[in-house]
Coordinates of C-alpha atoms and ligand atoms in Angstrom, one line a residue:
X1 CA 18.7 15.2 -21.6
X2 CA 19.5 14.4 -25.0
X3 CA 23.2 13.8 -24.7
X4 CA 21.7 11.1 -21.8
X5 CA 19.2 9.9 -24.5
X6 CA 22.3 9.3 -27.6
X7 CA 24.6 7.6 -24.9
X8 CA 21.3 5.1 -23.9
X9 CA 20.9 4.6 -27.2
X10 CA 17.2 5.9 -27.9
X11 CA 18.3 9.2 -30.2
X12 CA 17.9 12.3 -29.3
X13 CA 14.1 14.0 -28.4
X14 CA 12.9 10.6 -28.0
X15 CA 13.2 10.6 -24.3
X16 CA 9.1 8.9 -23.7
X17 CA 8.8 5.0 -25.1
X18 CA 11.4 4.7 -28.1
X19 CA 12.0 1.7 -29.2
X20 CA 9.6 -0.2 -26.4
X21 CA 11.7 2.1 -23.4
X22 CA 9.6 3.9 -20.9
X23 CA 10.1 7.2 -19.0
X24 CA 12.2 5.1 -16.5
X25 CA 13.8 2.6 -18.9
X26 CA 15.5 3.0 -21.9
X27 CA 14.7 0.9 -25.1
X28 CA 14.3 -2.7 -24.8
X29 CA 17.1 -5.4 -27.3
X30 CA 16.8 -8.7 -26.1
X31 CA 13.1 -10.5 -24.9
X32 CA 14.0 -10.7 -21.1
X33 CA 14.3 -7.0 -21.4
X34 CA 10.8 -7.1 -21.6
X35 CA 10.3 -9.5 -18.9
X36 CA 12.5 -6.9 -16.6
X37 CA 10.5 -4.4 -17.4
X38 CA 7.1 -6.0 -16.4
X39 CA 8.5 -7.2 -12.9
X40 CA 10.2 -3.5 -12.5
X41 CA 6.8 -1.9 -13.1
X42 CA 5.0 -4.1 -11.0
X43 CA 6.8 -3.6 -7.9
X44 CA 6.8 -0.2 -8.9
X45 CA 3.0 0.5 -8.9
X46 CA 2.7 -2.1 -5.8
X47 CA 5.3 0.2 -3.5
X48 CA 3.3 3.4 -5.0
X49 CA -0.3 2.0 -4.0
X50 CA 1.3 1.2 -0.4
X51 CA 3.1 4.3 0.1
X52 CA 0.3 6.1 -0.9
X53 CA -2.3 4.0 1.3
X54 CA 0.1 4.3 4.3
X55 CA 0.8 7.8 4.6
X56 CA -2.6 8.5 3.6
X57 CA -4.3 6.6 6.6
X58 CA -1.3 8.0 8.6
X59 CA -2.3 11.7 8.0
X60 CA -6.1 10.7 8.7
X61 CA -4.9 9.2 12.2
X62 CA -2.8 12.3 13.0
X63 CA -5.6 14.7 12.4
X64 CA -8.4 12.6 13.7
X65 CA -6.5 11.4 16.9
X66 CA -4.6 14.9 18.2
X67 CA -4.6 16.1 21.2
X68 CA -7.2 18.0 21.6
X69 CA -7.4 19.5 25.2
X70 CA -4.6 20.7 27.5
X71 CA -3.5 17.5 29.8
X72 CA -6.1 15.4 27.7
X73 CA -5.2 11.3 28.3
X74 CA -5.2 9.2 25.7
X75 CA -7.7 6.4 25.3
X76 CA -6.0 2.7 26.1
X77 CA -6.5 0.4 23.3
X78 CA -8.6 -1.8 24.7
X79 CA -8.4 -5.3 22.6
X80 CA -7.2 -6.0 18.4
X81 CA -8.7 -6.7 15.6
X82 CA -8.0 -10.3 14.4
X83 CA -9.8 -10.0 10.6
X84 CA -7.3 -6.6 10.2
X85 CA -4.0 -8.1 11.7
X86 CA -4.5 -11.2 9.2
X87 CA -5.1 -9.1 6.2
X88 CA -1.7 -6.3 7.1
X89 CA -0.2 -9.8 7.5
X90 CA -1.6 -12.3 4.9
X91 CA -1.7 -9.6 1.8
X92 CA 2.0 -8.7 2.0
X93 CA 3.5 -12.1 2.6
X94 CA 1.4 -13.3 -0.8
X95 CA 2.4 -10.3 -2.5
X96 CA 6.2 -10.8 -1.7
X97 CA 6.1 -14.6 -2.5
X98 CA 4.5 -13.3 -5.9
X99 CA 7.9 -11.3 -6.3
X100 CA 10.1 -13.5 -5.1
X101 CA 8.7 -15.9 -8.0
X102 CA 8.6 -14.0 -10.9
X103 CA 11.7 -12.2 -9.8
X104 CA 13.6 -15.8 -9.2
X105 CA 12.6 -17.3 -12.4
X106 CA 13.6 -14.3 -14.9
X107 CA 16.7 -14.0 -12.5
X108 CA 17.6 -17.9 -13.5
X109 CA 16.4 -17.1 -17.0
X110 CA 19.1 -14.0 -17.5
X111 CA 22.2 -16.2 -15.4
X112 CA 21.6 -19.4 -17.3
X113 CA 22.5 -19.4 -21.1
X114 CA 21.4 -22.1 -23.5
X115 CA 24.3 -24.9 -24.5
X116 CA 24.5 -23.7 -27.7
X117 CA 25.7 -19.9 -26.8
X118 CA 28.4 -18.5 -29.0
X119 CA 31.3 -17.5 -26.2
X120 CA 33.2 -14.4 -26.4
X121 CA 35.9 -13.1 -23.5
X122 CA 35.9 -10.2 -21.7
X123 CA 38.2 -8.1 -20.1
X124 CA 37.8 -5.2 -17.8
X125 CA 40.5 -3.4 -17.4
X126 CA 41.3 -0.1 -16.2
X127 CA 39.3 1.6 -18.4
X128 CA 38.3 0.1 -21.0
X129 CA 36.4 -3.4 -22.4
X130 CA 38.1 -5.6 -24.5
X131 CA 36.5 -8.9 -26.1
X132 CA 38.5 -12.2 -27.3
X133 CA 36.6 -14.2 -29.8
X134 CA 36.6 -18.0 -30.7
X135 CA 39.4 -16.9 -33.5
X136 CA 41.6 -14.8 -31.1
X137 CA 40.7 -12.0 -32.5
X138 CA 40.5 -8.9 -29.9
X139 CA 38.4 -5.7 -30.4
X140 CA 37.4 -2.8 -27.9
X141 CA 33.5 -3.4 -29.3
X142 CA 31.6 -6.0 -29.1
X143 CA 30.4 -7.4 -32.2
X144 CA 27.3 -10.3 -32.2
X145 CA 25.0 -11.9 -34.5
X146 CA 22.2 -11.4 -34.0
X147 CA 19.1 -13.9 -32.5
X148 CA 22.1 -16.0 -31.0
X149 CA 22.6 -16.9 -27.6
X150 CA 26.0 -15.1 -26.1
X151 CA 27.6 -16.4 -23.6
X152 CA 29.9 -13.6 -22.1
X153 CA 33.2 -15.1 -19.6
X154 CA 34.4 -12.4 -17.8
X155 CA 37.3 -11.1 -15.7
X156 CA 39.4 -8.3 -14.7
X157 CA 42.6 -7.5 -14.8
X158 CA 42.8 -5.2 -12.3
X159 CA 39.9 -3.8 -9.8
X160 CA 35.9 -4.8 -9.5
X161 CA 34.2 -3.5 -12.8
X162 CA 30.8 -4.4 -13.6
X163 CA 29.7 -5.1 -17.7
X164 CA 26.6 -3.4 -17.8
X165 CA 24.3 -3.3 -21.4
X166 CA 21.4 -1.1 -20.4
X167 CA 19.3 -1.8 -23.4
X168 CA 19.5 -5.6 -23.0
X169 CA 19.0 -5.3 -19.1
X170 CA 21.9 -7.1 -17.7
X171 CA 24.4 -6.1 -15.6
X172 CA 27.3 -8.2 -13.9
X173 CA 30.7 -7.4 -12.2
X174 CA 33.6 -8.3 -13.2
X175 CA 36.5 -9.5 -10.9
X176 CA 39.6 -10.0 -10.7
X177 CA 40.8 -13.6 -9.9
X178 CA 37.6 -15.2 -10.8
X179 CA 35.0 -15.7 -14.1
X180 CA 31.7 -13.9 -14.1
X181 CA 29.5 -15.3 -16.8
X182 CA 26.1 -13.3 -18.6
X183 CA 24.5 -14.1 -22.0
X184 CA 22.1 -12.1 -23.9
X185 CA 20.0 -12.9 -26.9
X186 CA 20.1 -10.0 -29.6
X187 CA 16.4 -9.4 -31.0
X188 CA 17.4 -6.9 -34.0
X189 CA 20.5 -5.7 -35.8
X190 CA 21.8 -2.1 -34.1
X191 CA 24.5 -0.8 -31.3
X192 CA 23.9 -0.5 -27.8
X193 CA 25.6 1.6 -25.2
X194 CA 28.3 -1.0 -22.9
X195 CA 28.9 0.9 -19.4
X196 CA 30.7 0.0 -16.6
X197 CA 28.8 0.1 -13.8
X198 CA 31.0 0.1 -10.8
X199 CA 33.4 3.4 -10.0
X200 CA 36.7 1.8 -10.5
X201 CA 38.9 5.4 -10.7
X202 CA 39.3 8.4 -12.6
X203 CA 38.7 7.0 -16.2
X204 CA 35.5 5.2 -14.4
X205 CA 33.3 7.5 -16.7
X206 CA 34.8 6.7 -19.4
X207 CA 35.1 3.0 -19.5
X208 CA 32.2 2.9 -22.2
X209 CA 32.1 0.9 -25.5
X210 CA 29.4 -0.4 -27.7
X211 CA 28.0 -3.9 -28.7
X212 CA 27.4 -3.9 -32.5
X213 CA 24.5 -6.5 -33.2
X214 CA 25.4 -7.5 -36.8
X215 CA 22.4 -8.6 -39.3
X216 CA 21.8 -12.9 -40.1
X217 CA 24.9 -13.8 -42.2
X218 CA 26.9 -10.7 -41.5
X219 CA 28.8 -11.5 -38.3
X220 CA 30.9 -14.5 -39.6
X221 CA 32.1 -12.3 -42.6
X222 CA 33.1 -9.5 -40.0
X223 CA 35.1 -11.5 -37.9
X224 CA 37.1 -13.3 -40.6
X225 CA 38.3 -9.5 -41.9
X226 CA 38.7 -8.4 -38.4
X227 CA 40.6 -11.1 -37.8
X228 CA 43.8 -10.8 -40.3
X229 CA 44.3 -6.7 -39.7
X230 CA 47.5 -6.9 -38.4
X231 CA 48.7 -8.9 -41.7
X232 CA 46.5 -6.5 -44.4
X233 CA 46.9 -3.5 -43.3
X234 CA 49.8 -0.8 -43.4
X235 CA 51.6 -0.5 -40.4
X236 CA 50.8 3.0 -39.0
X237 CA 46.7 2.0 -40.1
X238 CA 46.5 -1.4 -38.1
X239 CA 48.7 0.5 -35.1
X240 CA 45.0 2.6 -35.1
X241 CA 43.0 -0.2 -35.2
X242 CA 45.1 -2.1 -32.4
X243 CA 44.9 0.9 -30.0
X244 CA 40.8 1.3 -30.4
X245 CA 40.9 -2.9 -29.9
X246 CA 43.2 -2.5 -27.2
X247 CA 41.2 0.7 -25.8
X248 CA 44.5 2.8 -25.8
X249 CA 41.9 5.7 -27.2
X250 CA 40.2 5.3 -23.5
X251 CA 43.2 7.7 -22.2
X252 CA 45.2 8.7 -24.9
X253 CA 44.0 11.4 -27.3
X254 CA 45.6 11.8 -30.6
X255 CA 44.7 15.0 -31.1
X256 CA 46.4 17.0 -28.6
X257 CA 43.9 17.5 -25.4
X258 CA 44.5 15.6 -22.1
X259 CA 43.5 12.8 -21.0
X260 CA 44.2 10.0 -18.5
X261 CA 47.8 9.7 -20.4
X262 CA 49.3 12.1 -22.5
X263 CA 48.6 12.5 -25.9
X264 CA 49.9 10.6 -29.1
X265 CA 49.9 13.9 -30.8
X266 CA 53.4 15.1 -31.2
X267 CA 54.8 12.4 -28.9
X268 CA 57.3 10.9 -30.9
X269 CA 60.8 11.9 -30.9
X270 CA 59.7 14.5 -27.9
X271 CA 61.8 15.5 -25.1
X272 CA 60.0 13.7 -22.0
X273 CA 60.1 15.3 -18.5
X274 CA 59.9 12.4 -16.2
X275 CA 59.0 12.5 -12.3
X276 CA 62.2 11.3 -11.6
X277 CA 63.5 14.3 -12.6
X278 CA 65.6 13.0 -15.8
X279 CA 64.4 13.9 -19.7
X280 CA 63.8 10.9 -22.0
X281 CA 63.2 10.9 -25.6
X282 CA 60.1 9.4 -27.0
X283 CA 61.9 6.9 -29.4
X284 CA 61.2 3.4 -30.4
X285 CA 62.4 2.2 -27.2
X286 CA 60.7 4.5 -24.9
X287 CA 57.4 3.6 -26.3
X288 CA 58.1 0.1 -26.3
X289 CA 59.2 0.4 -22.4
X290 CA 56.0 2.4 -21.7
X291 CA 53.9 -0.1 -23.0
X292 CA 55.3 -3.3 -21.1
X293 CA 56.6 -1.5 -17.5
X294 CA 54.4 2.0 -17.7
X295 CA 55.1 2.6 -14.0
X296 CA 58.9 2.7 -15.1
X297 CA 59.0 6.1 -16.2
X298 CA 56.0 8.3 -15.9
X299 CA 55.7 11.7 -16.9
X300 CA 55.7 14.7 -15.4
X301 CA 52.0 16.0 -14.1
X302 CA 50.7 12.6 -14.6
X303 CA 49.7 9.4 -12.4
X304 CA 51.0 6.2 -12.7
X305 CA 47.9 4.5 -13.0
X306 CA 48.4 2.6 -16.5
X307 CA 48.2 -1.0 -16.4
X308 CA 51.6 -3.1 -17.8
X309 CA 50.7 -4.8 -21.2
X310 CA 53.3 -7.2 -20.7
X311 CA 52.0 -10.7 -22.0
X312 CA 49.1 -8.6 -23.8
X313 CA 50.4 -7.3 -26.6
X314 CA 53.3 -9.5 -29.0
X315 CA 56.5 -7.8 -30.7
X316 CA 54.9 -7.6 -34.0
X317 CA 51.4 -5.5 -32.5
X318 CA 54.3 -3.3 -30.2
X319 CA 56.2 -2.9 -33.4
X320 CA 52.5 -1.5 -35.4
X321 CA 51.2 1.1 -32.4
X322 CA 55.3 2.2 -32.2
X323 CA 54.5 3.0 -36.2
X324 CA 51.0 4.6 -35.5
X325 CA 52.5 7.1 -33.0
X326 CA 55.3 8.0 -35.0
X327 CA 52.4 9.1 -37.8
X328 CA 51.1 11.1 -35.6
X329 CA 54.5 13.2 -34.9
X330 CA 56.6 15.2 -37.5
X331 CA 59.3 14.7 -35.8
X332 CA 62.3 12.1 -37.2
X333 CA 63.5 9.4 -35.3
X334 CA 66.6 11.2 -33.0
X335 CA 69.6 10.3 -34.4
X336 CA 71.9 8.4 -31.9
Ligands
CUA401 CU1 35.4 0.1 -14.7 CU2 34.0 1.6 -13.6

């Protein structure tokens, strides 16, 4: 239970109403959270009072109305009972209008976002989340200020995913060919748990990422430093940062243990096994080729289920992650 309590977000041994969660919800970061919840609970306790109320009477009619003699005939129901048929009638049709309005205005309340919402992209992508900001800048998290409106435009690049926040309750696929749009409000400063919440393959379990709600003042600052990595940075260190942004980490490892993909560990200037048969060397150009036409040459024991980053990534971002692996190899560049 607690590793399910640290991925929701609510720390662990704090599984009962942390953070305004509930024992079926976890805790609440944006207003309409709170709005959910009370519309959750209330069609809750109204199925629970029903359910109990129907098999209850239910049990009462089966004991009271058995058969109680050998070839006994049952009694023909001689007429009805208008003032009971218009209650079991009247009482649910009110209480289901009652739902269908709160449960319509919250719903147009969470799928349309004020005209000043701060838009950021996303991308589902088999598996991980990646998010485009105003600047250009990309990043594997999602970073917000917070008590802003965020306007989220959506699409995939490969199957159905679906963005899901838990903690700010909303939840919308994401498909490819089209834009899905969501917006949240942030209440406080934090991180929340980002799932995806539609199987979409092996890595579906680990398509997870987290949306960093960044205190008044602090967001614009973030951004601007994010923003210029690729120039700042050493080579090998913004190659890191570019394959967390890019979600590379989602199925590569760099520490030697399987994955999706095989690991960075070790990788460059390897012999490669391929499943054509032939041996490649993990140079430069091997890299470079496994980024833009993966499908081209996969490895031995592995599937060829990693997406082409052709148009993705530019020469001078191949040129940093080519410079990342290699730190992560004591091997020397083979000599031709
Ligand atoms: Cu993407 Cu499940």
């Amino acid at each position: 239970m607690n590793a399910l309590n640290t991925l929701l977000g609510s720390g662990p041994g704090a599984f009962l109403a942390q953070g305004g969660g509930s024992f079926w919800l976890p805790q609440r970061g944006t207003a309409i959270a709170g709005e959910v919840d009370s519309i959750f609970n209330f069609i809750l306790w109204v199925s629970l009072f029903f359910f109990v109320l129907i098999v209850g009477v239910m049990a009462v009619f089966i004991v009271r109305y058995r058969q109680r003699r050998a070839g006994e005939v049952a009694a023909s129901s001689v007429s009805h009972n208008t003032a009971l048929e218009l209650t079991w009638t009247l009482v649910p049709v009110a209480l289901v209008i009652v739902i269908f309005t709160v449960g319509f205005r919250a719903y147009l309340k969470l799928t349309v976002p004020p005209v000043d919402a701060y838009e950021v992209l996303v991308t589902g992508q088999k598996w991980n989340w990646q998010f485009t900001y105003p600047n250009g800048y990309r990043d594997g998290q999602l970073h917000v200020p917070v008590d802003k409106a965020i306007r989220l435009v959506m699409s995939s690049e490969d199957v159905i995913h679906s963005f899901f926040i838990p903690d700010f309750r909303v939840k919308q696929d994401v498909v490819p060919g089209r834009y899905s749009k969501i917006w949240f409000k942030a209440e406080a400063p934090g991180e929340h748990v980002i799932l995806c919440a539609e199987f979409c393959g092996t890595g579906h379990s680990d398509m997870i990422s987290k949306v960093i709600v960044h205190p008044a003042g602090e967001f614009e600052t973030w951004l601007e430093a994010a923003g210029g990595f690729l120039d700042k940075l050493p080579p090998a260190e913004a190659g890191e940062r570019l394959t967390q942004s890019l979600g590379c980490n989602a199925c590569h490892s760099v520490d030697g243990s399987r994955m999706v993909g095989p690991s960075y560990k070790g990788l460059f200037g390897s012999p490669r096994r391929l499943k054509s048969g032939d041996t490649v060397t993990a140079d430069e150009d091997y890299i470079r080729r496994s980024m833009l036409d993966p499908a081209g040459q996969v490895v031995e024991g592995f599937d060829p289920v990693m997406p082409t980053f052709q148009g993705r990534v530019k020469e001078k971002e191949i040129a940093v992650i080519i410079a990342y692996i290699k730190s992560l190899s004591d091997r020397e560049a083979p000599q031709p």
